[in-house]
Tab-separated table of C-alpha atoms (C1' of nucleotides) and ligand atoms in Angstrom:
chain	number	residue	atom	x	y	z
D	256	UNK	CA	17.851	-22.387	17.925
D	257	UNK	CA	20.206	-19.872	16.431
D	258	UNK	CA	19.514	-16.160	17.488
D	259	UNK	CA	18.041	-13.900	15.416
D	260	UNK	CA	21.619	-11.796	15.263
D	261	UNK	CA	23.529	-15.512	14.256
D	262	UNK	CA	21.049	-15.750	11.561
D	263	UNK	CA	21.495	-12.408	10.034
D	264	UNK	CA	25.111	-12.568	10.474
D	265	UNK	CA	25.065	-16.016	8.437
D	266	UNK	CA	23.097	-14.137	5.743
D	267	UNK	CA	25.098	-11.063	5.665
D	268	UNK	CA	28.687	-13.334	5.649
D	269	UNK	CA	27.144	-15.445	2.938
D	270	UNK	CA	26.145	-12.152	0.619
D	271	UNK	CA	29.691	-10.166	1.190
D	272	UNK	CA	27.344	-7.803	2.683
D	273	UNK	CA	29.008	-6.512	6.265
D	274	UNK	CA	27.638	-6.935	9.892
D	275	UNK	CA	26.914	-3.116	10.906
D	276	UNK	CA	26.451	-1.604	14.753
D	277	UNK	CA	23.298	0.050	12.866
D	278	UNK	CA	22.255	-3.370	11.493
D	279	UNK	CA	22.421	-5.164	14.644
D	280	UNK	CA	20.626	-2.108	16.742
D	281	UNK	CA	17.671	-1.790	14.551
D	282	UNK	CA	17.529	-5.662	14.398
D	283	UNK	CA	17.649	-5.947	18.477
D	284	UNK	CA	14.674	-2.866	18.838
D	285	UNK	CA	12.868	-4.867	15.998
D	286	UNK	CA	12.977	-8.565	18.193
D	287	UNK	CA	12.052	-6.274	21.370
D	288	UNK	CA	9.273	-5.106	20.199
D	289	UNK	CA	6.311	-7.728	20.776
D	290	UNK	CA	3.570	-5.251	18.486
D	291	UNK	CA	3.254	-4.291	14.714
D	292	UNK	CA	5.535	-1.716	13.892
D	293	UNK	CA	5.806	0.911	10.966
D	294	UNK	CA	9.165	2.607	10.416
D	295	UNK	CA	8.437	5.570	11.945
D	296	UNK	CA	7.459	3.819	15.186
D	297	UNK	CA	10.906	2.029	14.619
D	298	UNK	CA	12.753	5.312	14.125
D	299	UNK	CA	11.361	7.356	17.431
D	300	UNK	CA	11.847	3.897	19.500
D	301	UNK	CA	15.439	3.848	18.578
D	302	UNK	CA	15.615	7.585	19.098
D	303	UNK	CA	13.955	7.394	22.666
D	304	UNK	CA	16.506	4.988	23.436
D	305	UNK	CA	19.336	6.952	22.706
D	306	UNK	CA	20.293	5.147	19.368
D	307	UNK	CA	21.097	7.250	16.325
D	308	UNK	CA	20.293	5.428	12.681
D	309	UNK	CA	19.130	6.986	10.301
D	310	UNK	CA	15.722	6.349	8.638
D	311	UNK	CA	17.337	5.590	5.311
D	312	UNK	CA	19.219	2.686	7.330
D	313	UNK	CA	15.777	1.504	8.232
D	314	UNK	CA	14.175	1.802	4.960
D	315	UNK	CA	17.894	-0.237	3.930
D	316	UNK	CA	18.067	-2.850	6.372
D	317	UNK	CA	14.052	-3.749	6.414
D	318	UNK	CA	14.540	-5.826	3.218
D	319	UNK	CA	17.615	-8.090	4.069
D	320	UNK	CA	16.049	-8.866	7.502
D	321	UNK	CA	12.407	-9.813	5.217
D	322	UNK	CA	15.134	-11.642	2.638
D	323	UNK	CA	16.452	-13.699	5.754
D	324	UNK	CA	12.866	-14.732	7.050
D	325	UNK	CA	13.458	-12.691	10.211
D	326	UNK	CA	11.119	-10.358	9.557
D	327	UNK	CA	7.812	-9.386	7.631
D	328	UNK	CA	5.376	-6.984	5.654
D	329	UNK	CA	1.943	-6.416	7.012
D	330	UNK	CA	-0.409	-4.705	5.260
D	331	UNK	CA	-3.085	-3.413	7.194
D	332	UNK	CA	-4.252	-0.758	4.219
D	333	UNK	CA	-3.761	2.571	6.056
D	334	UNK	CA	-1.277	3.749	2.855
D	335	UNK	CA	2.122	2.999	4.593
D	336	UNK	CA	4.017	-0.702	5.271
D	337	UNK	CA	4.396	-2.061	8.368
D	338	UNK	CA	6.005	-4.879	9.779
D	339	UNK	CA	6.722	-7.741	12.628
D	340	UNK	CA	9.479	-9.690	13.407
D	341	UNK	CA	8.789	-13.564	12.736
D	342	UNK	CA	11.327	-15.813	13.596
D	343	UNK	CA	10.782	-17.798	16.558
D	344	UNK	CA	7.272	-17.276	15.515
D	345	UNK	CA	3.971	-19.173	14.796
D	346	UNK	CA	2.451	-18.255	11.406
D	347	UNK	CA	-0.125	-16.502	12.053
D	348	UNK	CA	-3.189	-14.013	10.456
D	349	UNK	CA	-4.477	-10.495	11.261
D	350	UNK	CA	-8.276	-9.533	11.633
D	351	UNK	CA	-8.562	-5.396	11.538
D	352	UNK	CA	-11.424	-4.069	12.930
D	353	UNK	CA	-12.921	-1.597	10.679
D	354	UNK	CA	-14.518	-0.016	13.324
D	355	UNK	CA	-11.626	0.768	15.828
D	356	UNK	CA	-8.329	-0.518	14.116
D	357	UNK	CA	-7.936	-3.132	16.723
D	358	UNK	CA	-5.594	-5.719	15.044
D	359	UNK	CA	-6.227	-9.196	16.551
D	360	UNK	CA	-4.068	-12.262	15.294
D	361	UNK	CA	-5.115	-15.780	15.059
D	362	UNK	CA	-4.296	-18.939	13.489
D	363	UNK	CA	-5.400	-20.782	10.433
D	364	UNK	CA	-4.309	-24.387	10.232
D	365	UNK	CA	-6.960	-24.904	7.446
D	366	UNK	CA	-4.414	-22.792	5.184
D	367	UNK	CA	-1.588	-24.920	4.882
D	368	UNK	CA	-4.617	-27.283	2.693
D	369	UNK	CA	-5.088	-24.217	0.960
D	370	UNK	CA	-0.944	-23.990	0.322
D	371	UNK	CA	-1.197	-27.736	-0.613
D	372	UNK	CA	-4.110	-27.368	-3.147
D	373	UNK	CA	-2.293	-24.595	-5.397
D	374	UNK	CA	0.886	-26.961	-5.265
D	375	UNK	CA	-1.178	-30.039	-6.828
D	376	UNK	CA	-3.544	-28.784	-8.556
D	377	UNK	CA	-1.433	-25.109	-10.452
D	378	UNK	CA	2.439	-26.799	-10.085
D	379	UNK	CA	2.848	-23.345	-7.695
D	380	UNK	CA	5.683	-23.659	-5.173
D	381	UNK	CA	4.205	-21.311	-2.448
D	382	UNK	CA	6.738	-19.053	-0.714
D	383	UNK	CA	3.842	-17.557	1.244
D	384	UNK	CA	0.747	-16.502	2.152
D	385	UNK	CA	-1.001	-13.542	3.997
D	386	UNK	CA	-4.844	-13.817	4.815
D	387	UNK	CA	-5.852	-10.446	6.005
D	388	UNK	CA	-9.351	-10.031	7.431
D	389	UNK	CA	-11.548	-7.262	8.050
D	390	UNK	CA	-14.985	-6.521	9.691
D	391	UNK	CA	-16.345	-5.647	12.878
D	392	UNK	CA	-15.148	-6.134	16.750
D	393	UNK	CA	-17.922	-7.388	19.329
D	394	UNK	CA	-17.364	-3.783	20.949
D	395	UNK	CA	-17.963	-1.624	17.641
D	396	UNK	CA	-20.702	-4.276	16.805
D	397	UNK	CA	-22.351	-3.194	19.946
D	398	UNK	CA	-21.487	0.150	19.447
D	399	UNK	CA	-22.982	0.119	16.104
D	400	UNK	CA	-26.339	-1.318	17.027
D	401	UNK	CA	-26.747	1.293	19.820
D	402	UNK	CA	-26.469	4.449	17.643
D	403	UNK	CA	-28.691	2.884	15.144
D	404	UNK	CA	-31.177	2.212	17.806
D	405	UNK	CA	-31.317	6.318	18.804
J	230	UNK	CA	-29.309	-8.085	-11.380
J	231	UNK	CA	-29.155	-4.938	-11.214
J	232	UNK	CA	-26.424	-3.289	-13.531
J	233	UNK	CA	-23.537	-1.512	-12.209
J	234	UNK	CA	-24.657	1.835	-13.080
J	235	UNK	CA	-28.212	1.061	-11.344
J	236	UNK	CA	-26.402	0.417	-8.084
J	237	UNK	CA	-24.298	2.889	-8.075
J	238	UNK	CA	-26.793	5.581	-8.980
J	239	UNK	CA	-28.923	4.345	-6.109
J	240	UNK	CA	-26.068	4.680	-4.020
J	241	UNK	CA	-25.292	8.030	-4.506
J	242	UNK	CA	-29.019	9.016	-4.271
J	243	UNK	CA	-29.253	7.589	-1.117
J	244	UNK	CA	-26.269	10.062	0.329
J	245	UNK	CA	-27.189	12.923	-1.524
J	246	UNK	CA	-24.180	12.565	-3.675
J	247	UNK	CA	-24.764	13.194	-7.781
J	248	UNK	CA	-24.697	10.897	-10.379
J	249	UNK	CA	-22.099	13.078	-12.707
J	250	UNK	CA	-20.991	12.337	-16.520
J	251	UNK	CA	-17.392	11.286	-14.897
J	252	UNK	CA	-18.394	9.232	-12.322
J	253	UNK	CA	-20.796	7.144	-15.180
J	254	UNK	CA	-17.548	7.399	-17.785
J	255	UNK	CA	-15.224	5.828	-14.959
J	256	UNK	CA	-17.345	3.252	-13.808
J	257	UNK	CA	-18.144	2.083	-17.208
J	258	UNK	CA	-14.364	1.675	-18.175
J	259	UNK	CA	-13.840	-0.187	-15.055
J	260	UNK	CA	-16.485	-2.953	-16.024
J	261	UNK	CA	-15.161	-3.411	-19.303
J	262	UNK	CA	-11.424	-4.050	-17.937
J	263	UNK	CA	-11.355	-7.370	-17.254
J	264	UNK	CA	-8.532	-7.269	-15.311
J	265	UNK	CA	-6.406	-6.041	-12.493
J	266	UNK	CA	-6.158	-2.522	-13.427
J	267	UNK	CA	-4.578	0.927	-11.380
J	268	UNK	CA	-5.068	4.419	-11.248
J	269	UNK	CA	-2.878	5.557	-13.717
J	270	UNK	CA	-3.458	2.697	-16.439
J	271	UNK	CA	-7.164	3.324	-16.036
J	272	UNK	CA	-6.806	7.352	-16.281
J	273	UNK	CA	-4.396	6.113	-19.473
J	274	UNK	CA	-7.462	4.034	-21.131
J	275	UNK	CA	-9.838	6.419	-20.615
J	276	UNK	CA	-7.754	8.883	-22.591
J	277	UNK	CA	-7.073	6.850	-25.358
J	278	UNK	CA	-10.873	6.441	-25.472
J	279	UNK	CA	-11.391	10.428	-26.001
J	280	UNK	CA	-12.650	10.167	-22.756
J	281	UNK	CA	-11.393	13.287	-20.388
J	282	UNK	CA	-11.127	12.611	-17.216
J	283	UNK	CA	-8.613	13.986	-14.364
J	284	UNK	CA	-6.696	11.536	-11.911
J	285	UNK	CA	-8.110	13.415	-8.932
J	286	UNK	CA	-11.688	12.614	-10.225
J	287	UNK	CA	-10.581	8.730	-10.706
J	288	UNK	CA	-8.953	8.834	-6.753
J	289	UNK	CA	-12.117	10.314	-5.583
J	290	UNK	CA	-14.699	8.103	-7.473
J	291	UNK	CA	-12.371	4.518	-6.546
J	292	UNK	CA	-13.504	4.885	-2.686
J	293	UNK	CA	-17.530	5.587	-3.719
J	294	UNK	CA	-17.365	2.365	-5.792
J	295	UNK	CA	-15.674	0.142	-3.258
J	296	UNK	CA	-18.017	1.326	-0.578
J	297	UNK	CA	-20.842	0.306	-2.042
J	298	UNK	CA	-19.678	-3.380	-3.331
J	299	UNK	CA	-18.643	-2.542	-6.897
J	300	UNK	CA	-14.682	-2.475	-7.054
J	301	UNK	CA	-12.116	-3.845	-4.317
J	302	UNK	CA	-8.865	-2.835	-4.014
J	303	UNK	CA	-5.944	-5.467	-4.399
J	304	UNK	CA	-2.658	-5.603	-2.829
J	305	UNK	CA	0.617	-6.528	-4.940
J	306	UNK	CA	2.866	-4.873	-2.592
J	307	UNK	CA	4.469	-2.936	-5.622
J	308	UNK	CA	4.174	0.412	-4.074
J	309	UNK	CA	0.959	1.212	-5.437
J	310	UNK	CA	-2.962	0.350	-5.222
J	311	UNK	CA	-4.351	-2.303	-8.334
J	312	UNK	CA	-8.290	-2.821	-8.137
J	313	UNK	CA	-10.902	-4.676	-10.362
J	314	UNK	CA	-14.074	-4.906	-10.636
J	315	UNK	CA	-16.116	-7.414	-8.340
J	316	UNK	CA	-19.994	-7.061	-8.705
J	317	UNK	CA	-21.500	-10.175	-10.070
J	318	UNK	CA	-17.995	-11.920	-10.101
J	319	UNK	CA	-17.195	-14.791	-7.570
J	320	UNK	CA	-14.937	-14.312	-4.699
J	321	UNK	CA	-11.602	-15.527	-5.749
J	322	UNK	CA	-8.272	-14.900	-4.866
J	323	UNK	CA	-4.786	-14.528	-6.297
J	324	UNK	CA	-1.226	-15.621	-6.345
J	325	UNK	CA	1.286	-13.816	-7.559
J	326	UNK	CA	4.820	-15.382	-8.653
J	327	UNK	CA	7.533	-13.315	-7.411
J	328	UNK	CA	9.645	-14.365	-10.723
J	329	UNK	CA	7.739	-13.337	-13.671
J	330	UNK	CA	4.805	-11.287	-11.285
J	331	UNK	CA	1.837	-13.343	-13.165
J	332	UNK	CA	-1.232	-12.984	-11.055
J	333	UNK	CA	-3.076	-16.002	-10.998
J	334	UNK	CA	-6.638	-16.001	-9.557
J	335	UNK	CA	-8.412	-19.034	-7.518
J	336	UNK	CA	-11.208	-19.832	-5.521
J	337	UNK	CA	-10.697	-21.273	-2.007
J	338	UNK	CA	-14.085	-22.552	-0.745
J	339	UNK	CA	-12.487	-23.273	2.613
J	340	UNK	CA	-11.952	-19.623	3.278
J	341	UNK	CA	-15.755	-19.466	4.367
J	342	UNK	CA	-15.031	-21.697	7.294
J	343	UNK	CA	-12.069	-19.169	8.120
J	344	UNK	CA	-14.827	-16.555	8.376
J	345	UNK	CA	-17.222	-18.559	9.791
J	346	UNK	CA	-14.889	-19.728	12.960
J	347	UNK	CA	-14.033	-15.889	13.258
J	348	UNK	CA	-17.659	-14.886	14.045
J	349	UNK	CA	-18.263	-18.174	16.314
J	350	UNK	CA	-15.089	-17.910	18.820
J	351	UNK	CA	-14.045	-14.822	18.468
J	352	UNK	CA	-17.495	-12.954	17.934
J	353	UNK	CA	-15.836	-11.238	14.734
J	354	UNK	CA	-18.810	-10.361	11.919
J	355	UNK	CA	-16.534	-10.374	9.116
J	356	UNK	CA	-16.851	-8.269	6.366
J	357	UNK	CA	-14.683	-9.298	3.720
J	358	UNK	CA	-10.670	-11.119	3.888
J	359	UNK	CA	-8.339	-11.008	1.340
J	360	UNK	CA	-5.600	-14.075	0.678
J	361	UNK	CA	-2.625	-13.545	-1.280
J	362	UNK	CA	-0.336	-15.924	-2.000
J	363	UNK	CA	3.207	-15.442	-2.975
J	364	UNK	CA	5.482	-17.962	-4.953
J	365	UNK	CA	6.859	-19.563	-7.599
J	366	UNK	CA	4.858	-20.599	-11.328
J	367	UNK	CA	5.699	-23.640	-12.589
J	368	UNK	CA	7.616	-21.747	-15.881
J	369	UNK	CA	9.719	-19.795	-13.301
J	370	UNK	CA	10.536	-23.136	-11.382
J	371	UNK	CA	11.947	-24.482	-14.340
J	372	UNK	CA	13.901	-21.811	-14.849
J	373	UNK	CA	15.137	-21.651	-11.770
J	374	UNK	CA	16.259	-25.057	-11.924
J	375	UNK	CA	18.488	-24.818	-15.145
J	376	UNK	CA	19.825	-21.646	-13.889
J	377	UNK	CA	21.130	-23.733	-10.760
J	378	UNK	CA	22.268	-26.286	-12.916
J	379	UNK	CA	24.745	-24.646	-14.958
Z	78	DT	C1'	-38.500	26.637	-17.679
Z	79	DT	C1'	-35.849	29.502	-14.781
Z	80	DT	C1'	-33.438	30.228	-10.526
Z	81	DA	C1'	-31.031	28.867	-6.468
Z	82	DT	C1'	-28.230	25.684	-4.095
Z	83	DT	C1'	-24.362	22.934	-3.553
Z	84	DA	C1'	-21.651	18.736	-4.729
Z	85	DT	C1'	-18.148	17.895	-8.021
Z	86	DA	C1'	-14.516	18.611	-11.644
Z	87	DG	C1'	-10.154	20.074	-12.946
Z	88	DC	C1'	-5.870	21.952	-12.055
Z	89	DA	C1'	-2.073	22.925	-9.427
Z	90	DA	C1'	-0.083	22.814	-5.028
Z	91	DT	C1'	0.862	19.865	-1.255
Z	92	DT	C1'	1.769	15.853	1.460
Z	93	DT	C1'	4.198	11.825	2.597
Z	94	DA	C1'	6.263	7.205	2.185
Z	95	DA	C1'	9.964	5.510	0.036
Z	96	DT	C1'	14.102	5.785	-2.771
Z	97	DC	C1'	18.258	7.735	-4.341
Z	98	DT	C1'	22.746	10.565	-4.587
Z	99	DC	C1'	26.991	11.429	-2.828
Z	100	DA	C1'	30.783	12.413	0.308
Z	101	DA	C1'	32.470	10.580	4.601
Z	102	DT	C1'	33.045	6.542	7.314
Z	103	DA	C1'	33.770	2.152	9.092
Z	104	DA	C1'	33.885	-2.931	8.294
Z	105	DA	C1'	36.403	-6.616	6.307
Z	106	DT	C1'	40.783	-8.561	4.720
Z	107	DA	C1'	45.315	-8.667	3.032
U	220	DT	C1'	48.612	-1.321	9.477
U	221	DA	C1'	47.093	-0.317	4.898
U	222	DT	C1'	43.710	-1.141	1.321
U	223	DT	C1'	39.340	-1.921	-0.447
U	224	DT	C1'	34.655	-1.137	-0.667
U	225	DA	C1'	29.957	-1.666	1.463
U	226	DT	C1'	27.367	1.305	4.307
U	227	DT	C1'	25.983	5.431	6.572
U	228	DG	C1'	23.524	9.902	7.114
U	229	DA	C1'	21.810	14.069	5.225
U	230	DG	C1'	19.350	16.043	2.059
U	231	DA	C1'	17.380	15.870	-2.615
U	232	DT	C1'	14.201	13.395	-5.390
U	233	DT	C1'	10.350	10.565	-6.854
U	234	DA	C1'	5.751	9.245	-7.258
U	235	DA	C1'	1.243	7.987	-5.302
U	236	DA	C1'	-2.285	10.063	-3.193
U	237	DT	C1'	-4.656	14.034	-1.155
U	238	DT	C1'	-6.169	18.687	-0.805
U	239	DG	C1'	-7.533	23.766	-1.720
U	240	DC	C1'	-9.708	26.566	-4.674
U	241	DT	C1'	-12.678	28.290	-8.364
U	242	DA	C1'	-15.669	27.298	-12.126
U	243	DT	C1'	-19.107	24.199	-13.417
U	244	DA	C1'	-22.801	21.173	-13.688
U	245	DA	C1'	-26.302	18.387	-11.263
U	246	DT	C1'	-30.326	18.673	-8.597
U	247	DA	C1'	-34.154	20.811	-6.264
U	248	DA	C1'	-37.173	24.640	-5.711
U	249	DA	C1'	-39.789	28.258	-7.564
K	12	MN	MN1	0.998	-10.077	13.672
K	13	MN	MN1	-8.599	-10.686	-9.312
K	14	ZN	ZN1	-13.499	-2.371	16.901
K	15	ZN	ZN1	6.546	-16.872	-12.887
DNA sequence: TTTATTATAGCAATTTAATCTCAATAAATA
DNA sequence: TATTTATTGAGATTAAATTGCTATAATAAA
């Protein structure tokens, strides 16, 4: 499997765009992070590490690497984007507890039916698809219960 | 059923909040939109309307009205919040296509399992989940197609 | 009905994520 | 190496959303 710099590289050759040291170091921090990330938590990391790019180069280079399918949006509703890197990756779905914030993934197999269904039935070609949940954590559930019990 | 203004009203008795002429004006509006509808195209109506209210009102009513079940807020990842109304209206969901940005609404039964599994394996109690769907309608495939072609 | 209490409205000021402007720079290529 | 031009960084700008403050209106108490 290509790496995630080959693919951008292809991308950015392909568009006359050009292959940047800032491209490649926010791309690198991105693929070594294993968490969400917003692009603030993206600009300190890169700053704690001794690499100067700007936050406009962030806010610049965040759509090409979403264009390229290396990376993507998450919305988790708190009034600001953030994102994940994806390639290499599983599909996968975010549960937020309401409660805490705790984000927990999981997967979905049912939803590629779902994907299927809108093809046949609307004549949609699906691109993609985000299923975000939210509700309560065993821990806040508990939690919950014993305040209302005082 | 109860109407809309019923619930509310018992809602805000219940905190000690007050039923106010603006609140009553807003909600109103929002029940007869029949669509997806923001902040500022909803402040926009009302004026047209004769109606007076201020923006800062219609940002502090949307939250009392989602909290207790009337409105939800829907993401388009355009920068900005959409909502619509939801009491005594089936849970659908939508797909957008990232040509033309037509939102088209559906109902996925099999989403209940989704929610369902949650609570069994991962001891979730789910509140409420939101599936968007990005893509392509079948106009904007077309299109597509003979742009391609030439 | 009148009075007292306090949540809310409106307006402007503020916040903040995201975008944009522009001069300097560095990547591509000839 | 010289030329072209996409990209950078800094700060200015935009726009959605929030907040502070005072007057007001909704509610409860008298
Ligand atoms: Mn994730
Ligand atoms: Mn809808
Ligand atoms: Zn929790
Ligand atoms: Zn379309």
């Amino acid at each position: 499997m290509k790496s995630e710099l080959e693919v951008f590289r292809e991308y950015v050759r392909q568009r006359g765009l050009r292959w940047t040291q800032e491209r490649k170091l926010i791309l690198q921090k991105i693929f070594e992070i294993h968490e969400h990330f917003d692009v603030d938590s993206l600009h300190w990391l890169l700053k704690q590490n001794g690499v100067k790019v700007s936050k406009a180069s962030i806010y610049r280079a965040l759509p090409l690497f979403i264009d390229c399918g290396l990376v993507r949006e998450v919305d988790f509703s708190d009034g600001h984007w953030h994102y994940e890197h994806i390639y290499g990756h599983k599909h996968h779905n975010h549960m937020k507890c309401l409660g805490c914030g705790e984000v927990r993934e999981f997967e979905e197999p049912i939803l590629a039916q779902v994907d299927q269904r809108l093809t046949q039935e609307y004549g949609y070609s699906v691109v993609f698809h985000q299923l975000e949940v939210r509700g309560y954590c065993p821990a806040c559930q508990k939690a919950g219960e014993e305040t209302r019990a005082r």
